[in-house]
Amino acid sequence: MSLPLPFAHLRVLELASVLAGPQVGQFFAEMGAEVLKIESPTGDVTRTWKTSAETTASPATGDVSVSAYFAASNWGKSSLVLDLTNAAGQTALCRLAAQADIILASYKPGDAEKLRADYATLSAENPRLLYGHLTGYGPENARAGYDAVLQAEAGFMYLNAAGAGQPPQKMPVAMVDLLAAHQLKEGLLTALFQREKTGRGALVQVSLLDSALSALANQAATYLVTGHDPQPLGSGHPSIVPYGTVYRAADGRAMVLAVGSDGQFRQLCAALGHPEWATDARFATNPARVAHRPELEALLTETIAVVSGDELLTALERRAVPAGAVRTVGEALRHPSARPMLLPSHAAGPQGLRTVAFRSPQWAVAGQMSAPPALGSATIATFTPDSSAPDETTAPLTCVPPAT
């Protein structure tokens, strides 16, 4: 007996663009929901965000409107073009929203109301509607939110510098967008749970700023508890040593250690042929290692530089010492352990990356999904009408804009 996908009964309208909202849309698509991406006549801007390595046509669909960036978050969806600046587009959205379970939006505060695409307007006809709204700085601040700016303003770029006095650096993926996507998923799943009990929908609001601040975790706690402003340490860890520093072995292998306990440190010392380090007062405990970070890092760098990295990694794995090779993105995705996270290729096109990383034996995992859609490849009829709903051609809807 085949297991069902958990959200096969849900219909999602995606009004959001770029990364955070579309990530949530693909999450619901992977979990079985019917996801209709509603785009302006010019399309999601990420359709045009191409690297120099990309050709003029995407192998995913053969259409130049699909970029790798767009493909990162838009598997399993249909695309419908609506111009929400006119009454016809607003009427179409109103009818679609009357059939929907969830709407994903990423408008600046005030813009959704101008387009009659806001929660109050659309939920008037559909009180069970869940509306997830992403903003940059909250519902009262009309400032647009951009990941790089939020990484700077929330402290991430400062902490991500190679070291004290070094230039701040943006992380290479839009981490704040991804953090906000996770927050929005959590909020919408909470709202779905509530709706099962109350029968009522909800407005779920998530800002990029709040999402970024919530993810500062131990770095924020350090400041709030001690008043000490955390300083950049490159890839090192402020309260664990050795943890995160990159070492290079004699065979050129770059590697990191993540030694979180004194027992693991003793095993590391044994593997390196220096058991005496584990009894040295400077290194015997983690607080001592933090206090004597430069001395220990110098010893580790010198010792690892003359051994085989691959052999050392094998020895550390046998001794249950957390360590790993530094891989390129391609190496990471080609590794056998990455296979469960790859969507099967569609026709002759490339593979996709799953957004769903959790599993349960009680439900299915999405198999082959439709490729990221070409702009406007769907019609309103794609969003399967509910047979129990009134005839959409005759039923009056309160969210339809008044005739002018």
Coordinates of N, CA and C in Angstrom, one line a residue, residues 233-400:
L233 N 35.9 35.4 14.6 CA 37.0 34.4 14.7 C 37.3 33.6 13.5
G234 N 36.9 34.1 12.3 CA 37.0 33.3 11.1 C 36.0 32.2 11.3
S235 N 36.4 30.9 11.0 CA 35.5 29.8 11.2 C 35.7 29.1 12.5
G236 N 36.5 29.8 13.4 CA 36.6 29.2 14.8 C 35.4 29.5 15.6
H237 N 35.4 28.8 16.8 CA 34.2 28.9 17.7 C 34.6 29.7 18.9
P238 N 33.7 30.6 19.4 CA 34.1 31.4 20.5 C 34.3 30.7 21.8
S239 N 33.6 29.5 22.0 CA 33.6 28.9 23.3 C 34.0 27.4 23.2
I240 N 34.5 26.9 22.1 CA 34.9 25.5 21.9 C 36.2 25.5 21.1
V241 N 37.2 24.8 21.5 CA 38.5 24.7 20.8 C 39.0 23.3 21.0
P242 N 39.4 22.6 19.9 CA 39.4 23.1 18.4 C 38.0 22.8 17.8
Y243 N 37.5 23.8 17.1 CA 36.2 23.6 16.5 C 36.0 24.6 15.4
G244 N 36.0 24.1 14.2 CA 35.7 24.9 13.0 C 36.9 25.5 12.3
T245 N 38.1 25.5 12.9 CA 39.3 26.0 12.2 C 39.7 25.1 11.1
V246 N 40.1 25.6 9.9 CA 40.5 24.8 8.8 C 42.0 24.5 8.9
Y247 N 42.3 23.2 8.8 CA 43.7 22.8 8.7 C 43.9 22.1 7.3
R248 N 45.2 22.2 6.9 CA 45.6 21.6 5.6 C 46.6 20.5 5.8
A249 N 46.3 19.3 5.4 CA 47.3 18.2 5.6 C 48.3 18.1 4.4
A250 N 49.2 17.2 4.6 CA 50.3 17.1 3.6 C 49.9 16.7 2.2
D251 N 48.8 16.0 2.1 CA 48.2 15.6 0.8 C 47.3 16.7 0.2
G252 N 47.3 17.9 0.8 CA 46.4 19.0 0.3 C 45.0 19.0 0.8
R253 N 44.6 17.9 1.6 CA 43.3 17.8 2.1 C 43.0 18.9 3.2
A254 N 42.0 19.7 2.9 CA 41.5 20.7 3.9 C 40.5 20.0 4.8
M255 N 40.6 20.3 6.1 CA 39.7 19.6 7.0 C 39.4 20.4 8.2
V256 N 38.3 20.1 8.9 CA 37.9 20.8 10.1 C 37.7 19.8 11.2
L257 N 37.9 20.2 12.4 CA 37.6 19.4 13.6 C 36.5 20.1 14.4
A258 N 35.7 19.3 15.1 CA 34.6 19.8 15.9 C 34.6 19.1 17.2
V259 N 35.7 19.3 18.0 CA 36.0 18.6 19.2 C 35.2 19.2 20.4
G260 N 34.1 18.6 20.8 CA 33.2 19.2 21.8 C 33.4 18.8 23.2
S261 N 34.2 17.8 23.4 CA 34.4 17.3 24.8 C 35.9 17.0 25.1
D262 N 36.2 16.9 26.3 CA 37.6 16.5 26.7 C 38.0 15.1 26.3
G263 N 37.0 14.2 26.3 CA 37.2 12.9 25.9 C 37.6 12.8 24.4
Q264 N 36.8 13.6 23.6 CA 37.2 13.6 22.1 C 38.5 14.2 21.9
F265 N 38.9 15.2 22.7 CA 40.2 15.8 22.6 C 41.3 14.8 22.9
R266 N 41.1 14.0 23.9 CA 42.1 12.9 24.2 C 42.3 12.0 23.0
Q267 N 41.2 11.6 22.4 CA 41.2 10.7 21.2 C 42.0 11.4 20.1
L268 N 41.7 12.7 19.9 CA 42.4 13.5 18.8 C 43.9 13.4 19.1
C269 N 44.3 13.7 20.3 CA 45.7 13.7 20.6 C 46.4 12.4 20.4
A270 N 45.7 11.3 20.7 CA 46.2 9.9 20.5 C 46.4 9.7 19.0
A271 N 45.4 10.1 18.2 CA 45.4 9.9 16.7 C 46.6 10.6 16.1
L272 N 46.9 11.8 16.7 CA 48.0 12.6 16.1 C 49.4 12.2 16.7
G273 N 49.4 11.2 17.6 CA 50.6 10.8 18.2 C 51.2 11.7 19.3
H274 N 50.3 12.5 19.9 CA 50.7 13.4 20.9 C 49.8 13.3 22.1
P275 N 49.8 12.1 22.8 CA 48.9 12.0 23.9 C 49.2 12.9 25.1
E276 N 50.4 13.4 25.1 CA 50.8 14.3 26.2 C 50.0 15.7 26.2
W277 N 49.5 16.0 25.0 CA 48.7 17.3 25.0 C 47.5 17.2 25.8
A278 N 46.9 16.0 25.9 CA 45.7 15.8 26.7 C 45.9 16.0 28.2
T279 N 47.1 15.9 28.7 CA 47.4 16.1 30.1 C 48.1 17.4 30.4
D280 N 48.4 18.1 29.3 CA 49.0 19.5 29.5 C 48.0 20.4 30.1
A281 N 48.3 21.1 31.2 CA 47.4 22.0 31.9 C 46.8 23.0 31.0
R282 N 47.5 23.4 29.9 CA 46.9 24.4 29.0 C 45.8 23.9 28.1
F283 N 45.8 22.5 28.0 CA 44.8 22.0 27.0 C 43.9 20.9 27.6
A284 N 44.0 20.5 28.8 CA 43.3 19.4 29.4 C 41.8 19.5 29.4
T285 N 41.4 20.8 29.6 CA 39.9 21.0 29.6 C 39.6 22.1 28.5
N286 N 38.3 22.1 28.2 CA 37.9 23.0 27.1 C 38.1 24.5 27.6
P287 N 37.8 24.9 28.8 CA 38.1 26.3 29.2 C 39.5 26.6 29.1
A288 N 40.4 25.6 29.4 CA 41.8 25.9 29.2 C 42.2 26.0 27.8
R289 N 41.6 25.2 26.9 CA 41.9 25.3 25.5 C 41.4 26.6 24.9
V290 N 40.3 27.1 25.4 CA 39.8 28.4 24.9 C 40.8 29.5 25.3
A291 N 41.3 29.4 26.5 CA 42.2 30.4 27.0 C 43.6 30.4 26.3
H292 N 43.9 29.2 25.8 CA 45.2 29.0 25.2 C 45.0 28.6 23.7
R293 N 44.0 29.2 23.1 CA 43.7 28.9 21.7 C 44.9 29.1 20.8
P294 N 45.6 30.2 20.8 CA 46.7 30.4 19.8 C 47.8 29.3 19.9
E295 N 48.2 28.9 21.1 CA 49.2 27.8 21.3 C 48.7 26.5 20.7
L296 N 47.5 26.1 21.0 CA 47.0 24.8 20.6 C 46.8 24.8 19.1
E297 N 46.2 25.9 18.5 CA 46.0 26.0 17.1 C 47.3 25.9 16.3
A298 N 48.4 26.5 16.9 CA 49.7 26.4 16.2 C 50.2 25.0 16.2
L299 N 50.0 24.3 17.3 CA 50.5 22.9 17.4 C 49.7 22.0 16.4
L300 N 48.4 22.2 16.4 CA 47.6 21.4 15.5 C 47.9 21.7 14.0
T301 N 48.1 22.9 13.7 CA 48.4 23.3 12.3 C 49.7 22.7 11.8
E302 N 50.7 22.7 12.7 CA 52.0 22.2 12.4 C 52.0 20.7 12.2
T303 N 51.2 20.0 13.1 CA 51.2 18.5 13.1 C 50.4 18.0 12.0
I304 N 49.2 18.6 11.7 CA 48.4 18.1 10.6 C 49.0 18.3 9.3
A305 N 49.9 19.4 9.2 CA 50.5 19.7 7.9 C 51.4 18.7 7.4
V306 N 51.9 17.7 8.2 CA 52.8 16.7 7.8 C 52.3 15.3 7.7
V307 N 50.9 15.2 7.9 CA 50.3 13.8 7.8 C 49.3 13.8 6.6
S308 N 48.9 12.6 6.3 CA 47.9 12.4 5.3 C 46.5 12.8 5.8
G309 N 45.9 13.7 5.1 CA 44.6 14.1 5.6 C 43.5 13.0 5.5
D310 N 43.5 12.3 4.5 CA 42.5 11.2 4.3 C 42.8 10.1 5.4
E311 N 44.0 9.8 5.6 CA 44.3 8.8 6.6 C 43.9 9.3 8.0
L312 N 44.2 10.6 8.3 CA 43.8 11.1 9.6 C 42.3 11.1 9.8
L313 N 41.6 11.5 8.7 CA 40.1 11.5 8.8 C 39.6 10.1 9.1
T314 N 40.2 9.1 8.5 CA 39.8 7.7 8.7 C 40.1 7.3 10.2
A315 N 41.2 7.7 10.7 CA 41.6 7.4 12.1 C 40.7 8.1 13.1
L316 N 40.3 9.3 12.8 CA 39.4 10.1 13.7 C 38.0 9.5 13.7
E317 N 37.6 9.0 12.5 CA 36.3 8.4 12.5 C 36.2 7.1 13.3
R318 N 37.3 6.4 13.3 CA 37.4 5.2 14.1 C 37.3 5.5 15.6
R319 N 37.9 6.6 15.9 CA 38.0 7.0 17.3 C 36.8 7.9 17.8
A320 N 35.8 8.1 16.9 CA 34.6 8.9 17.1 C 34.9 10.3 17.5
V321 N 35.9 10.9 16.8 CA 36.3 12.3 16.9 C 35.6 13.0 15.7
P322 N 34.7 14.0 16.0 CA 34.0 14.7 14.9 C 35.0 15.5 14.0
A323 N 35.1 15.1 12.7 CA 36.0 15.8 11.8 C 35.4 15.6 10.4
G324 N 35.8 16.4 9.5 CA 35.3 16.3 8.1 C 36.2 17.0 7.1
A325 N 36.2 16.5 5.9 CA 36.9 17.2 4.8 C 36.1 18.4 4.3
V326 N 36.8 19.4 3.9 CA 36.2 20.6 3.3 C 35.9 20.3 1.8
R327 N 34.6 20.2 1.5 CA 34.2 19.8 0.1 C 33.7 21.0 -0.7
T328 N 33.8 21.0 -2.0 CA 33.1 22.0 -2.8 C 31.6 21.6 -2.8
V329 N 30.8 22.5 -3.4 CA 29.4 22.2 -3.5 C 29.1 21.0 -4.3
G330 N 29.9 20.9 -5.5 CA 29.7 19.7 -6.3 C 30.1 18.4 -5.6
E331 N 31.2 18.5 -4.9 CA 31.6 17.3 -4.1 C 30.6 16.9 -3.1
A332 N 30.0 17.9 -2.4 CA 29.0 17.6 -1.4 C 27.7 16.9 -2.0
L333 N 27.3 17.4 -3.2 CA 26.1 16.9 -3.9 C 26.4 15.6 -4.6
R334 N 27.6 15.3 -4.9 CA 27.9 14.0 -5.5 C 28.2 12.9 -4.5
H335 N 28.3 13.3 -3.3 CA 28.6 12.3 -2.2 C 27.4 11.4 -2.0
P336 N 27.6 10.1 -1.8 CA 26.4 9.2 -1.6 C 25.5 9.7 -0.5
S337 N 26.0 10.3 0.5 CA 25.1 10.7 1.6 C 24.1 11.8 1.2
A338 N 24.4 12.5 0.0 CA 23.5 13.6 -0.4 C 22.3 13.0 -1.3
R339 N 22.4 11.8 -1.7 CA 21.3 11.3 -2.6 C 19.9 11.4 -2.1
P340 N 19.6 11.2 -0.9 CA 18.2 11.4 -0.4 C 17.7 12.8 -0.6
M341 N 18.6 13.8 -0.7 CA 18.1 15.2 -0.7 C 18.0 15.7 -2.2
L342 N 18.2 14.8 -3.2 CA 18.1 15.2 -4.6 C 16.8 14.7 -5.1
L343 N 16.1 15.6 -5.8 CA 14.9 15.2 -6.5 C 15.3 14.5 -7.8
P344 N 14.6 13.4 -8.2 CA 14.9 12.7 -9.4 C 14.8 13.7 -10.6
S345 N 15.7 13.5 -11.6 CA 15.7 14.4 -12.7 C 14.4 14.3 -13.5
H346 N 14.0 15.4 -14.1 CA 12.8 15.5 -14.8 C 13.1 15.4 -16.3
A347 N 12.6 14.4 -17.0 CA 12.9 14.2 -18.4 C 14.4 14.2 -18.6
A348 N 14.9 15.1 -19.5 CA 16.4 15.1 -19.8 C 17.0 16.2 -19.0
G349 N 16.3 16.9 -18.1 CA 16.8 18.0 -17.3 C 17.6 17.6 -16.1
P350 N 18.0 18.6 -15.4 CA 18.9 18.4 -14.2 C 18.1 18.0 -13.0
Q351 N 18.8 17.6 -12.0 CA 18.1 17.2 -10.7 C 17.8 18.5 -10.0
G352 N 16.9 18.4 -9.0 CA 16.6 19.5 -8.1 C 17.0 19.1 -6.7
L353 N 17.0 20.1 -5.8 CA 17.3 19.9 -4.4 C 16.0 20.0 -3.6
R354 N 15.8 19.0 -2.7 CA 14.6 19.1 -1.9 C 14.8 20.2 -0.8
T355 N 13.6 20.7 -0.4 CA 13.6 21.6 0.7 C 13.2 20.8 2.0
V356 N 12.6 19.7 1.8 CA 12.1 18.9 3.0 C 13.3 17.9 3.4
A357 N 13.8 18.1 4.6 CA 14.9 17.2 5.1 C 14.5 16.3 6.2
F358 N 13.2 16.3 6.6 CA 12.7 15.4 7.6 C 12.0 14.2 6.9
R359 N 12.0 13.1 7.6 CA 11.3 11.9 7.1 C 10.5 11.2 8.2
S360 N 9.5 10.4 7.8 CA 8.8 9.6 8.7 C 8.3 8.4 8.0
P361 N 8.3 7.2 8.7 CA 7.7 6.0 8.0 C 6.2 6.1 7.9
Q362 N 5.6 7.1 8.4 CA 4.1 7.2 8.4 C 3.6 8.0 7.1
W363 N 4.5 8.6 6.3 CA 4.1 9.2 5.1 C 5.1 9.1 4.0
A364 N 4.7 9.4 2.8 CA 5.6 9.2 1.7 C 6.5 10.4 1.5
V365 N 7.5 10.1 0.7 CA 8.5 11.2 0.3 C 8.2 11.5 -1.2
A366 N 8.1 12.7 -1.5 CA 7.8 13.1 -2.9 C 8.8 12.5 -3.9
G367 N 8.3 11.9 -4.9 CA 9.2 11.3 -6.0 C 9.5 12.3 -7.0
Q368 N 9.4 11.9 -8.3 CA 9.6 12.9 -9.3 C 8.6 14.0 -9.3
M369 N 9.1 15.2 -9.3 CA 8.2 16.4 -9.3 C 8.3 17.1 -10.6
S370 N 7.3 17.9 -11.0 CA 7.3 18.7 -12.2 C 8.5 19.7 -12.1
A371 N 9.1 20.0 -13.2 CA 10.2 20.9 -13.2 C 9.8 22.3 -13.0
P372 N 10.7 23.2 -12.5 CA 10.3 24.6 -12.4 C 9.5 25.2 -13.6
P373 N 8.4 25.8 -13.4 CA 7.5 26.1 -14.6 C 8.0 27.3 -15.4
A374 N 7.7 27.2 -16.7 CA 7.9 28.4 -17.5 C 6.9 29.5 -17.1
L375 N 7.2 30.7 -17.4 CA 6.3 31.8 -17.0 C 5.0 31.7 -17.7
G376 N 3.9 31.7 -16.8 CA 2.6 31.7 -17.4 C 2.2 30.4 -18.1
S377 N 2.8 29.3 -17.7 CA 2.5 28.0 -18.4 C 1.1 27.4 -18.0
A378 N 0.5 27.9 -17.0 CA -0.7 27.4 -16.5 C -1.9 28.4 -16.7
T379 N -3.1 27.9 -16.6 CA -4.3 28.7 -16.6 C -5.0 28.7 -15.3
I380 N -6.0 29.5 -15.1 CA -6.8 29.5 -13.9 C -7.4 28.1 -13.6
A381 N -7.7 27.4 -14.7 CA -8.3 26.1 -14.6 C -7.3 25.1 -14.0
T382 N -6.0 25.4 -14.0 CA -5.0 24.5 -13.4 C -5.3 24.3 -11.9
F383 N -5.8 25.3 -11.3 CA -6.1 25.3 -9.8 C -7.5 24.6 -9.7
T384 N -7.5 23.3 -9.5 CA -8.7 22.5 -9.6 C -9.8 23.1 -8.7
P385 N -10.9 23.4 -9.3 CA -12.0 24.0 -8.5 C -12.6 22.9 -7.5
D386 N -13.0 23.4 -6.4 CA -13.7 22.6 -5.4 C -15.1 22.3 -5.8
S387 N -15.5 21.1 -6.0 CA -16.9 20.8 -6.5 C -17.9 21.2 -5.5
S388 N -17.5 21.4 -4.2 CA -18.5 21.8 -3.2 C -18.7 23.3 -3.2
A389 N -17.9 24.0 -3.9 CA -17.9 25.5 -3.9 C -19.0 26.0 -4.8
P390 N -19.5 27.2 -4.6 CA -20.5 27.8 -5.6 C -19.9 27.9 -6.9
D391 N -20.7 28.0 -7.9 CA -20.2 28.2 -9.3 C -19.5 29.5 -9.4
E392 N -18.2 29.5 -9.7 CA -17.4 30.7 -9.6 C -17.8 31.7 -10.7
T393 N -18.5 31.3 -11.7 CA -18.9 32.3 -12.7 C -20.1 33.1 -12.3
T394 N -20.9 32.6 -11.3 CA -22.1 33.3 -10.9 C -22.1 33.8 -9.4
A395 N -21.4 33.1 -8.6 CA -21.4 33.4 -7.2 C -20.8 34.8 -6.9
P396 N -21.5 35.6 -6.2 CA -20.9 36.9 -5.8 C -19.9 36.7 -4.8
L397 N -18.7 37.4 -4.9 CA -17.6 37.3 -4.0 C -17.3 38.7 -3.4
T398 N -17.2 38.8 -2.1 CA -17.0 40.1 -1.5 C -15.6 40.7 -1.8
C399 N -14.7 39.9 -2.2 CA -13.3 40.4 -2.4 C -13.2 40.9 -3.9
V400 N -14.2 40.7 -4.7 CA -14.1 41.2 -6.1 C -14.1 42.8 -6.1

